[in-house]
Amino acid sequence: MISRISKWLVLTGLACLLLSCGNVEPEIVQLQGTTMGTYYTITLVLDAKQQKTEDLSQSKLKFAIDKKLELVNAQMSTYIPDSELSLFNQSKQSFVVSKATAFVVNSALKIYKQSQGAYDITVGPLVNLWGFGPDKRPTKVPSAGLIARQKLRVGGQYLTVQGTTLQKAIPDLYIDLSSIAKGYGVDVISEYLQSLGINNYLVDIGGELRAQGMKPKNKRWTLAIERPTVGKNVEQVIHIGDNAIATSGDYRNYYEFNGIRYSHTIDPNTGKPITHKLASVTVINKSCMLADAYATAITVLGPKVGLDFAKKHQLAVFLIVKKGDKFIESYTDAFKMYLVQEDL
Ligand code: ADP
Ligand code: MG
């Protein structure tokens, strides 16, 4: 009899453990702030033990995250006059930067080569000329002469990285990492959370995101690709798994002169904003830095060459092309697995 009761106790004890009797529900924490001229929203899930850990309190986490993002800005921002990147831009020949900046520049140079110059971080002088950099917006469209003059300063072939030294072959070379630094920032924060033992999170900096794990109750992080219109309309619902996602498009950051739309993505070949009908490019990749840069690269390449490029490099890419007042979708085979078919 006694043994039967004790066996029963052990069994209910075990069941209790498995079902976590007196269980503390996982807690969702959301941290918000601003960085890199945009917002950030970090959503993370803390288990019972983590909820009691002083170092994982909301204020401590937010403080540490802000510090990490400030560091990325101090390294890679063209909006901060004494950032590493700005000091390199002001130098005439070479400048020693952090490992982080060298890593991002090296990664950008790889995509420069892969995209045969369509993606080019030395396009900065043209970005600024068209009013999408730290300088003021122009009051008229830049003249052909001005464009030609700035184009002379542009070219990834003039930039080399040796260890952590960035070198320029022409003194006026100027780098702009706006197309990649946000994605890199998302990776930095994701890896930081991971290092704290937080395995369930969604990091979002200005629409570049990285997801890991699940929400409580085994719910997946459900994301949406926006329809490239004014307002927030959903084009496609997706589940990205443990991956990052970045979108580039001409529908958020642009201005109009005399009815013509000027986008912040510059074709280094023409020295002008892109004019094709590719409205948005979404890339899913393990690395948010790469997703961010590839999304910009494909935006420059345009709908056809961009899609061919994505297929050639086996990238998971979703394109939205504007045709009249309709939007036409296309995507690579690698993207298919992330699409959520049914309405949620
Ligand atoms: P967002 O900032 O909206 O996420 P992107 O990631 O596409 O958009 O980055 C756009 C920025 O990239 C521009 O504002 C400009 O600073 C820079 N840029 C523009 N054209 C190019 C290009 N051809 N190659 C690399 N960077 C570019
Ligand atoms: Mg980008």
mmCIF file of C-alpha atoms and ligand atoms in Angstrom:
data_model
loop_
_atom_site.group_PDB
_atom_site.id
_atom_site.type_symbol
_atom_site.label_atom_id
_atom_site.label_comp_id
_atom_site.label_asym_id
_atom_site.label_seq_id
_atom_site.Cartn_x
_atom_site.Cartn_y
_atom_site.Cartn_z
ATOM 1 C CA MET A 1 0.000 0.000 0.000
ATOM 2 C CA ILE A 2 2.667 2.488 1.070
ATOM 3 C CA SER A 3 4.679 1.765 -1.976
ATOM 4 C CA ARG A 4 1.630 2.276 -4.177
ATOM 5 C CA ILE A 5 0.971 5.720 -2.600
ATOM 6 C CA SER A 6 4.577 6.793 -2.868
ATOM 7 C CA LYS A 7 4.614 5.668 -6.474
ATOM 8 C CA TRP A 8 1.507 7.763 -7.025
ATOM 9 C CA LEU A 9 3.155 10.750 -5.346
ATOM 10 C CA VAL A 10 6.229 10.403 -7.484
ATOM 11 C CA LEU A 11 4.087 10.207 -10.596
ATOM 12 C CA THR A 12 2.005 13.278 -9.740
ATOM 13 C CA GLY A 13 5.219 15.063 -8.756
ATOM 14 C CA LEU A 14 6.653 14.249 -12.163
ATOM 15 C CA ALA A 15 3.472 15.363 -13.923
ATOM 16 C CA CYS A 16 3.571 18.559 -11.900
ATOM 17 C CA LEU A 17 7.137 19.163 -12.989
ATOM 18 C CA LEU A 18 6.329 18.503 -16.617
ATOM 19 C CA LEU A 19 3.282 20.736 -16.568
ATOM 20 C CA SER A 20 5.105 23.200 -14.335
ATOM 21 C CA CYS A 21 2.642 23.280 -11.428
ATOM 22 C CA GLY A 22 2.469 26.761 -9.897
ATOM 23 C CA ASN A 23 4.093 27.721 -13.112
ATOM 24 C CA VAL A 24 5.204 31.281 -13.930
ATOM 25 C CA GLU A 25 4.131 32.136 -17.438
ATOM 26 C CA PRO A 26 6.804 33.304 -19.866
ATOM 27 C CA GLU A 27 6.807 37.078 -19.976
ATOM 28 C CA ILE A 28 6.877 39.165 -23.134
ATOM 29 C CA VAL A 29 8.993 42.283 -22.781
ATOM 30 C CA GLN A 30 8.989 45.066 -25.321
ATOM 31 C CA LEU A 31 11.751 47.654 -25.469
ATOM 32 C CA GLN A 32 11.471 50.696 -27.678
ATOM 33 C CA GLY A 33 13.663 53.587 -28.619
ATOM 34 C CA THR A 34 15.252 55.445 -31.480
ATOM 35 C CA THR A 35 18.478 54.903 -33.376
ATOM 36 C CA MET A 36 19.941 55.572 -36.838
ATOM 37 C CA GLY A 37 17.235 58.112 -37.644
ATOM 38 C CA THR A 38 14.467 55.596 -37.017
ATOM 39 C CA TYR A 39 12.728 53.544 -34.296
ATOM 40 C CA TYR A 40 13.656 50.248 -32.744
ATOM 41 C CA THR A 41 11.319 47.729 -31.160
ATOM 42 C CA ILE A 42 12.737 44.675 -29.434
ATOM 43 C CA THR A 43 10.347 42.009 -28.274
ATOM 44 C CA LEU A 44 11.718 39.220 -26.139
ATOM 45 C CA VAL A 45 10.416 36.375 -24.060
ATOM 46 C CA LEU A 46 11.753 35.765 -20.557
ATOM 47 C CA ASP A 47 11.227 32.444 -18.790
ATOM 48 C CA ALA A 48 10.472 32.202 -15.059
ATOM 49 C CA LYS A 49 14.111 32.255 -14.001
ATOM 50 C CA GLN A 50 15.054 35.081 -16.332
ATOM 51 C CA GLN A 51 12.172 37.178 -14.981
ATOM 52 C CA LYS A 52 13.839 37.077 -11.573
ATOM 53 C CA THR A 53 17.295 37.935 -12.896
ATOM 54 C CA GLU A 54 18.216 41.481 -11.943
ATOM 55 C CA ASP A 55 20.505 41.911 -14.983
ATOM 56 C CA LEU A 56 17.573 41.163 -17.291
ATOM 57 C CA SER A 57 15.312 43.881 -15.908
ATOM 58 C CA GLN A 58 13.763 46.089 -18.581
ATOM 59 C CA SER A 59 15.777 49.135 -17.624
ATOM 60 C CA LYS A 60 19.099 47.252 -17.600
ATOM 61 C CA LEU A 61 18.355 45.595 -20.929
ATOM 62 C CA LYS A 62 17.337 48.868 -22.533
ATOM 63 C CA PHE A 63 20.398 50.647 -21.209
ATOM 64 C CA ALA A 64 22.720 47.953 -22.584
ATOM 65 C CA ILE A 65 20.936 47.876 -25.952
ATOM 66 C CA ASP A 66 21.103 51.662 -26.307
ATOM 67 C CA LYS A 67 24.845 51.501 -25.543
ATOM 68 C CA LYS A 68 25.375 48.856 -28.245
ATOM 69 C CA LEU A 69 23.454 50.885 -30.812
ATOM 70 C CA GLU A 70 25.303 54.073 -29.858
ATOM 71 C CA LEU A 71 28.531 52.214 -30.508
ATOM 72 C CA VAL A 72 27.403 51.123 -33.989
ATOM 73 C CA ASN A 73 26.493 54.744 -34.709
ATOM 74 C CA ALA A 74 29.825 56.000 -33.399
ATOM 75 C CA GLN A 75 31.457 53.542 -35.769
ATOM 76 C CA MET A 76 29.358 53.725 -38.932
ATOM 77 C CA SER A 77 27.174 56.826 -39.078
ATOM 78 C CA THR A 78 27.700 59.554 -41.656
ATOM 79 C CA TYR A 79 25.430 61.764 -39.535
ATOM 80 C CA ILE A 80 27.974 61.914 -36.688
ATOM 81 C CA PRO A 81 30.892 64.154 -37.736
ATOM 82 C CA ASP A 82 33.458 62.303 -35.618
ATOM 83 C CA SER A 83 32.282 58.730 -36.179
ATOM 84 C CA GLU A 84 34.956 56.341 -37.430
ATOM 85 C CA LEU A 85 33.369 56.434 -40.844
ATOM 86 C CA SER A 86 33.229 60.243 -40.941
ATOM 87 C CA LEU A 87 36.884 60.414 -39.925
ATOM 88 C CA PHE A 88 37.746 58.023 -42.740
ATOM 89 C CA ASN A 89 35.660 60.127 -45.128
ATOM 90 C CA GLN A 90 37.561 63.246 -44.054
ATOM 91 C CA SER A 91 40.952 61.561 -44.360
ATOM 92 C CA LYS A 92 42.851 61.691 -47.628
ATOM 93 C CA GLN A 93 44.312 58.208 -47.717
ATOM 94 C CA SER A 94 43.748 55.684 -44.987
ATOM 95 C CA PHE A 95 42.216 55.337 -41.579
ATOM 96 C CA VAL A 96 42.219 52.598 -38.940
ATOM 97 C CA VAL A 97 38.733 51.566 -37.855
ATOM 98 C CA SER A 98 37.228 48.998 -35.484
ATOM 99 C CA LYS A 99 36.893 45.347 -36.439
ATOM 100 C CA ALA A 100 33.143 45.899 -36.695
ATOM 101 C CA THR A 101 33.415 48.682 -39.274
ATOM 102 C CA ALA A 102 36.039 46.758 -41.262
ATOM 103 C CA PHE A 103 33.770 43.695 -41.229
ATOM 104 C CA VAL A 104 30.756 45.652 -42.523
ATOM 105 C CA VAL A 105 32.821 47.424 -45.212
ATOM 106 C CA ASN A 106 34.336 44.107 -46.328
ATOM 107 C CA SER A 107 30.885 42.526 -46.543
ATOM 108 C CA ALA A 108 29.645 45.501 -48.572
ATOM 109 C CA LEU A 109 32.595 45.194 -50.947
ATOM 110 C CA LYS A 110 31.713 41.538 -51.605
ATOM 111 C CA ILE A 111 28.212 42.558 -52.657
ATOM 112 C CA TYR A 112 29.690 45.403 -54.729
ATOM 113 C CA LYS A 113 31.619 42.790 -56.694
ATOM 114 C CA GLN A 114 28.748 40.290 -56.915
ATOM 115 C CA SER A 115 26.386 42.983 -58.179
ATOM 116 C CA GLN A 116 28.992 44.381 -60.589
ATOM 117 C CA GLY A 117 28.923 47.763 -58.984
ATOM 118 C CA ALA A 118 25.143 48.242 -58.646
ATOM 119 C CA TYR A 119 25.531 48.086 -54.872
ATOM 120 C CA ASP A 120 28.271 50.544 -53.987
ATOM 121 C CA ILE A 121 28.824 52.117 -50.563
ATOM 122 C CA THR A 122 31.042 54.793 -52.136
ATOM 123 C CA VAL A 123 27.911 56.244 -53.745
ATOM 124 C CA GLY A 124 27.702 58.642 -50.747
ATOM 125 C CA PRO A 125 28.544 61.877 -52.625
ATOM 126 C CA LEU A 126 25.655 61.193 -55.023
ATOM 127 C CA VAL A 127 23.313 60.284 -52.154
ATOM 128 C CA ASN A 128 24.184 63.614 -50.543
ATOM 129 C CA LEU A 129 23.870 65.524 -53.819
ATOM 130 C CA TRP A 130 20.325 64.193 -54.255
ATOM 131 C CA GLY A 131 19.501 65.188 -50.679
ATOM 132 C CA PHE A 132 19.274 61.812 -48.991
ATOM 133 C CA GLY A 133 22.323 62.156 -46.754
ATOM 134 C CA PRO A 134 23.222 64.405 -43.838
ATOM 135 C CA ASP A 135 23.174 67.497 -46.140
ATOM 136 C CA LYS A 136 20.041 69.525 -46.818
ATOM 137 C CA ARG A 137 17.553 68.498 -49.504
ATOM 138 C CA PRO A 138 18.215 70.291 -52.831
ATOM 139 C CA THR A 139 15.727 72.910 -53.958
ATOM 140 C CA LYS A 140 16.046 71.817 -57.567
ATOM 141 C CA VAL A 141 17.135 68.703 -59.456
ATOM 142 C CA PRO A 142 20.963 68.552 -59.602
ATOM 143 C CA SER A 143 22.448 69.534 -62.982
ATOM 144 C CA ALA A 144 24.176 67.027 -65.282
ATOM 145 C CA GLY A 145 27.462 68.829 -64.569
ATOM 146 C CA LEU A 146 27.126 68.442 -60.802
ATOM 147 C CA ILE A 147 26.195 64.775 -61.151
ATOM 148 C CA ALA A 148 29.195 64.139 -63.419
ATOM 149 C CA ARG A 149 31.510 65.878 -60.930
ATOM 150 C CA GLN A 150 30.317 63.781 -57.978
ATOM 151 C CA LYS A 151 30.412 60.590 -60.072
ATOM 152 C CA LEU A 152 34.176 61.025 -60.400
ATOM 153 C CA ARG A 153 34.430 60.410 -56.648
ATOM 154 C CA VAL A 154 32.390 57.203 -56.732
ATOM 155 C CA GLY A 155 33.690 53.682 -57.221
ATOM 156 C CA GLY A 156 34.161 50.651 -54.993
ATOM 157 C CA GLN A 157 37.358 49.871 -56.888
ATOM 158 C CA TYR A 158 38.964 52.849 -55.100
ATOM 159 C CA LEU A 159 38.351 51.291 -51.690
ATOM 160 C CA THR A 160 40.375 48.504 -50.052
ATOM 161 C CA VAL A 161 40.438 47.015 -46.585
ATOM 162 C CA GLN A 162 43.609 45.676 -45.053
ATOM 163 C CA GLY A 163 43.028 44.224 -41.618
ATOM 164 C CA THR A 164 41.227 47.100 -39.962
ATOM 165 C CA THR A 165 42.672 49.802 -42.187
ATOM 166 C CA LEU A 166 40.376 51.338 -44.776
ATOM 167 C CA GLN A 167 42.282 52.718 -47.727
ATOM 168 C CA LYS A 168 41.211 55.086 -50.463
ATOM 169 C CA ALA A 169 42.879 55.321 -53.862
ATOM 170 C CA ILE A 170 41.387 58.785 -54.472
ATOM 171 C CA PRO A 171 41.404 61.404 -51.704
ATOM 172 C CA ASP A 172 37.734 62.393 -52.046
ATOM 173 C CA LEU A 173 36.285 58.894 -51.629
ATOM 174 C CA TYR A 174 33.350 58.910 -49.206
ATOM 175 C CA ILE A 175 31.529 55.869 -47.803
ATOM 176 C CA ASP A 176 27.840 55.710 -46.875
ATOM 177 C CA LEU A 177 26.792 52.642 -44.881
ATOM 178 C CA SER A 178 23.105 53.587 -44.580
ATOM 179 C CA SER A 179 22.120 50.615 -46.729
ATOM 180 C CA ILE A 180 23.713 48.057 -44.416
ATOM 181 C CA ALA A 181 24.318 49.499 -40.922
ATOM 182 C CA LYS A 182 20.727 49.066 -39.727
ATOM 183 C CA GLY A 183 20.838 45.384 -40.620
ATOM 184 C CA TYR A 184 24.191 45.086 -38.889
ATOM 185 C CA GLY A 185 22.704 46.767 -35.797
ATOM 186 C CA VAL A 186 19.910 44.179 -35.760
ATOM 187 C CA ASP A 187 22.525 41.406 -35.806
ATOM 188 C CA VAL A 188 24.468 43.034 -32.969
ATOM 189 C CA ILE A 189 21.384 43.213 -30.748
ATOM 190 C CA SER A 190 20.239 39.688 -31.661
ATOM 191 C CA GLU A 191 23.627 38.251 -30.812
ATOM 192 C CA TYR A 192 23.687 40.218 -27.578
ATOM 193 C CA LEU A 193 20.311 38.769 -26.509
ATOM 194 C CA GLN A 194 21.544 35.322 -27.456
ATOM 195 C CA SER A 195 24.658 35.848 -25.303
ATOM 196 C CA LEU A 196 22.369 36.586 -22.337
ATOM 197 C CA GLY A 197 20.623 33.255 -22.844
ATOM 198 C CA ILE A 198 17.522 34.856 -24.373
ATOM 199 C CA ASN A 199 16.517 32.543 -27.205
ATOM 200 C CA ASN A 200 13.097 33.903 -28.153
ATOM 201 C CA TYR A 201 13.008 37.398 -29.610
ATOM 202 C CA LEU A 202 12.164 39.689 -32.480
ATOM 203 C CA VAL A 203 14.514 42.600 -33.105
ATOM 204 C CA ASP A 204 13.246 45.382 -35.364
ATOM 205 C CA ILE A 205 15.228 48.459 -36.350
ATOM 206 C CA GLY A 206 13.245 50.593 -38.773
ATOM 207 C CA GLY A 207 11.692 47.595 -40.501
ATOM 208 C CA GLU A 208 14.826 45.425 -40.725
ATOM 209 C CA LEU A 209 14.150 42.452 -38.443
ATOM 210 C CA ARG A 210 15.597 39.274 -37.023
ATOM 211 C CA ALA A 211 13.556 36.591 -35.327
ATOM 212 C CA GLN A 212 14.560 33.690 -33.137
ATOM 213 C CA GLY A 213 12.541 31.011 -31.395
ATOM 214 C CA MET A 214 8.866 31.460 -30.587
ATOM 215 C CA LYS A 215 6.395 33.630 -28.754
ATOM 216 C CA PRO A 216 4.803 32.127 -25.617
ATOM 217 C CA LYS A 217 2.450 29.162 -26.176
ATOM 218 C CA ASN A 218 4.584 28.054 -29.104
ATOM 219 C CA LYS A 219 3.232 30.749 -31.368
ATOM 220 C CA ARG A 220 5.413 31.766 -34.265
ATOM 221 C CA TRP A 221 6.505 35.320 -34.998
ATOM 222 C CA THR A 222 4.155 36.300 -37.799
ATOM 223 C CA LEU A 223 5.359 39.074 -40.054
ATOM 224 C CA ALA A 224 3.917 40.844 -43.054
ATOM 225 C CA ILE A 225 5.333 42.313 -46.222
ATOM 226 C CA GLU A 226 3.722 45.693 -46.717
ATOM 227 C CA ARG A 227 1.923 46.694 -49.874
ATOM 228 C CA PRO A 228 3.994 49.609 -51.213
ATOM 229 C CA THR A 229 1.265 52.206 -50.815
ATOM 230 C CA VAL A 230 0.495 54.973 -48.386
ATOM 231 C CA GLY A 231 -0.725 53.516 -45.108
ATOM 232 C CA LYS A 232 -0.112 50.037 -43.805
ATOM 233 C CA ASN A 233 -1.634 47.353 -46.001
ATOM 234 C CA VAL A 234 -0.535 43.737 -45.954
ATOM 235 C CA GLU A 235 0.713 42.258 -49.211
ATOM 236 C CA GLN A 236 1.874 38.905 -47.856
ATOM 237 C CA VAL A 237 2.005 37.190 -44.472
ATOM 238 C CA ILE A 238 5.200 35.271 -43.713
ATOM 239 C CA HIS A 239 6.926 33.125 -41.109
ATOM 240 C CA ILE A 240 10.668 33.609 -41.327
ATOM 241 C CA GLY A 241 11.840 31.042 -38.751
ATOM 242 C CA ASP A 242 15.211 31.813 -37.154
ATOM 243 C CA ASN A 243 16.191 34.331 -39.786
ATOM 244 C CA ALA A 244 16.429 37.999 -40.610
ATOM 245 C CA ILE A 245 14.418 40.013 -43.089
ATOM 246 C CA ALA A 246 15.005 43.372 -44.747
ATOM 247 C CA THR A 247 12.999 45.412 -47.215
ATOM 248 C CA SER A 248 14.115 48.177 -49.535
ATOM 249 C CA GLY A 249 11.749 50.207 -51.580
ATOM 250 C CA ASP A 250 11.056 53.509 -53.210
ATOM 251 C CA TYR A 251 7.746 54.088 -51.429
ATOM 252 C CA ARG A 252 8.927 55.473 -48.086
ATOM 253 C CA ASN A 253 11.955 57.651 -48.639
ATOM 254 C CA TYR A 254 11.487 59.877 -51.681
ATOM 255 C CA TYR A 255 10.433 63.341 -52.753
ATOM 256 C CA GLU A 256 8.755 64.731 -55.836
ATOM 257 C CA PHE A 257 9.640 67.599 -58.164
ATOM 258 C CA ASN A 258 7.182 68.457 -60.938
ATOM 259 C CA GLY A 259 5.394 65.144 -60.554
ATOM 260 C CA ILE A 260 8.562 63.044 -60.826
ATOM 261 C CA ARG A 261 9.445 60.770 -57.943
ATOM 262 C CA TYR A 262 13.082 60.764 -56.766
ATOM 263 C CA SER A 263 13.976 57.757 -54.646
ATOM 264 C CA HIS A 264 16.848 57.463 -52.177
ATOM 265 C CA THR A 265 18.321 54.512 -54.077
ATOM 266 C CA ILE A 266 20.931 55.720 -56.530
ATOM 267 C CA ASP A 267 22.103 53.865 -59.600
ATOM 268 C CA PRO A 268 25.882 54.418 -59.531
ATOM 269 C CA ASN A 269 25.938 53.969 -63.328
ATOM 270 C CA THR A 270 23.731 56.943 -64.071
ATOM 271 C CA GLY A 271 24.416 58.901 -60.904
ATOM 272 C CA LYS A 272 20.651 59.328 -60.520
ATOM 273 C CA PRO A 273 17.858 57.801 -58.451
ATOM 274 C CA ILE A 274 16.488 54.577 -59.927
ATOM 275 C CA THR A 275 13.567 54.990 -62.307
ATOM 276 C CA HIS A 276 12.305 51.435 -62.838
ATOM 277 C CA LYS A 277 9.029 50.129 -61.458
ATOM 278 C CA LEU A 278 10.398 47.858 -58.737
ATOM 279 C CA ALA A 279 8.465 49.121 -55.725
ATOM 280 C CA SER A 280 9.801 46.855 -53.009
ATOM 281 C CA VAL A 281 12.390 44.131 -52.441
ATOM 282 C CA THR A 282 12.312 41.838 -49.404
ATOM 283 C CA VAL A 283 15.210 39.530 -48.582
ATOM 284 C CA ILE A 284 15.340 36.773 -45.945
ATOM 285 C CA ASN A 285 18.773 35.698 -44.766
ATOM 286 C CA LYS A 286 20.479 34.382 -41.623
ATOM 287 C CA SER A 287 22.307 37.694 -41.398
ATOM 288 C CA CYS A 288 20.285 40.902 -41.246
ATOM 289 C CA MET A 289 23.332 42.818 -42.446
ATOM 290 C CA LEU A 290 23.360 40.776 -45.664
ATOM 291 C CA ALA A 291 19.578 40.892 -46.057
ATOM 292 C CA ASP A 292 19.740 44.698 -45.771
ATOM 293 C CA ALA A 293 22.542 45.093 -48.309
ATOM 294 C CA TYR A 294 21.105 42.577 -50.775
ATOM 295 C CA ALA A 295 17.710 44.286 -50.644
ATOM 296 C CA THR A 296 19.363 47.548 -51.677
ATOM 297 C CA ALA A 297 21.508 45.810 -54.326
ATOM 298 C CA ILE A 298 18.454 44.174 -55.946
ATOM 299 C CA THR A 299 16.531 47.442 -55.787
ATOM 300 C CA VAL A 300 19.280 49.053 -57.873
ATOM 301 C CA LEU A 301 19.412 46.131 -60.317
ATOM 302 C CA GLY A 302 15.689 46.370 -61.027
ATOM 303 C CA PRO A 303 12.932 43.777 -61.457
ATOM 304 C CA LYS A 304 14.433 41.547 -64.112
ATOM 305 C CA VAL A 305 18.184 41.649 -63.500
ATOM 306 C CA GLY A 306 17.472 41.770 -59.758
ATOM 307 C CA LEU A 307 15.415 38.595 -59.834
ATOM 308 C CA ASP A 308 18.061 36.836 -61.969
ATOM 309 C CA PHE A 309 20.714 37.956 -59.506
ATOM 310 C CA ALA A 310 18.668 36.602 -56.576
ATOM 311 C CA LYS A 311 18.221 33.237 -58.293
ATOM 312 C CA LYS A 312 21.882 32.996 -59.235
ATOM 313 C CA HIS A 313 22.935 33.568 -55.625
ATOM 314 C CA GLN A 314 20.142 31.391 -54.216
ATOM 315 C CA LEU A 315 18.729 34.245 -52.211
ATOM 316 C CA ALA A 316 15.250 34.202 -50.681
ATOM 317 C CA VAL A 317 13.741 37.299 -52.319
ATOM 318 C CA PHE A 318 10.214 38.673 -52.798
ATOM 319 C CA LEU A 319 9.652 41.495 -55.292
ATOM 320 C CA ILE A 320 6.715 43.812 -55.805
ATOM 321 C CA VAL A 321 6.623 45.549 -59.168
ATOM 322 C CA LYS A 322 4.254 48.389 -59.921
ATOM 323 C CA LYS A 323 2.287 47.999 -63.138
ATOM 324 C CA GLY A 324 -0.162 50.812 -63.744
ATOM 325 C CA ASP A 325 -2.093 50.943 -60.490
ATOM 326 C CA LYS A 326 -1.552 47.237 -59.798
ATOM 327 C CA PHE A 327 1.201 45.450 -57.917
ATOM 328 C CA ILE A 328 2.713 42.301 -59.388
ATOM 329 C CA GLU A 329 4.511 39.892 -57.035
ATOM 330 C CA SER A 330 7.353 37.556 -57.855
ATOM 331 C CA TYR A 331 9.689 35.534 -55.654
ATOM 332 C CA THR A 332 12.516 33.042 -55.806
ATOM 333 C CA ASP A 333 12.175 29.337 -54.959
ATOM 334 C CA ALA A 334 14.188 29.958 -51.796
ATOM 335 C CA PHE A 335 11.499 32.382 -50.584
ATOM 336 C CA LYS A 336 8.544 30.038 -51.090
ATOM 337 C CA MET A 337 8.904 28.200 -47.779
ATOM 338 C CA TYR A 338 8.291 31.379 -45.783
ATOM 339 C CA LEU A 339 4.954 32.292 -47.367
ATOM 340 C CA VAL A 340 1.860 31.759 -45.229
ATOM 341 C CA GLN A 341 -0.922 30.767 -47.604
ATOM 342 C CA GLU A 342 -4.061 30.819 -45.510
ATOM 343 C CA ASP A 343 -5.584 33.987 -44.119
ATOM 344 C CA LEU A 344 -4.820 34.355 -40.443
HETATM 345 P P1 ADP B 1 16.272 51.969 -45.940
HETATM 346 O O1 ADP B 1 17.213 52.986 -45.381
HETATM 347 O O2 ADP B 1 14.935 52.517 -46.263
HETATM 348 O O3 ADP B 1 16.235 50.685 -45.181
HETATM 349 P P2 ADP B 1 18.075 50.838 -47.865
HETATM 350 O O4 ADP B 1 18.535 49.805 -46.946
HETATM 351 O O5 ADP B 1 17.737 50.410 -49.250
HETATM 352 O O6 ADP B 1 16.816 51.608 -47.356
HETATM 353 O O7 ADP B 1 19.215 51.916 -47.945
HETATM 354 C C1 ADP B 1 19.065 53.072 -48.722
HETATM 355 C C2 ADP B 1 20.263 53.968 -48.497
HETATM 356 O O8 ADP B 1 21.406 53.361 -49.096
HETATM 357 C C3 ADP B 1 20.133 55.318 -49.163
HETATM 358 O O9 ADP B 1 19.484 56.252 -48.339
HETATM 359 C C4 ADP B 1 21.572 55.677 -49.416
HETATM 360 O O10 ADP B 1 22.139 56.239 -48.246
HETATM 361 C C5 ADP B 1 22.240 54.332 -49.683
HETATM 362 N N1 ADP B 1 22.331 53.996 -51.121
HETATM 363 C C6 ADP B 1 21.648 54.530 -52.169
HETATM 364 N N2 ADP B 1 21.999 53.950 -53.316
HETATM 365 C C7 ADP B 1 22.912 52.996 -53.003
HETATM 366 C C8 ADP B 1 23.674 52.056 -53.774
HETATM 367 N N3 ADP B 1 23.557 51.979 -55.101
HETATM 368 N N4 ADP B 1 24.525 51.241 -53.105
HETATM 369 C C9 ADP B 1 24.666 51.308 -51.768
HETATM 370 N N5 ADP B 1 24.005 52.184 -50.999
HETATM 371 C C10 ADP B 1 23.129 53.011 -51.596
HETATM 372 MG MG MG B 2 19.463 48.091 -47.255
#
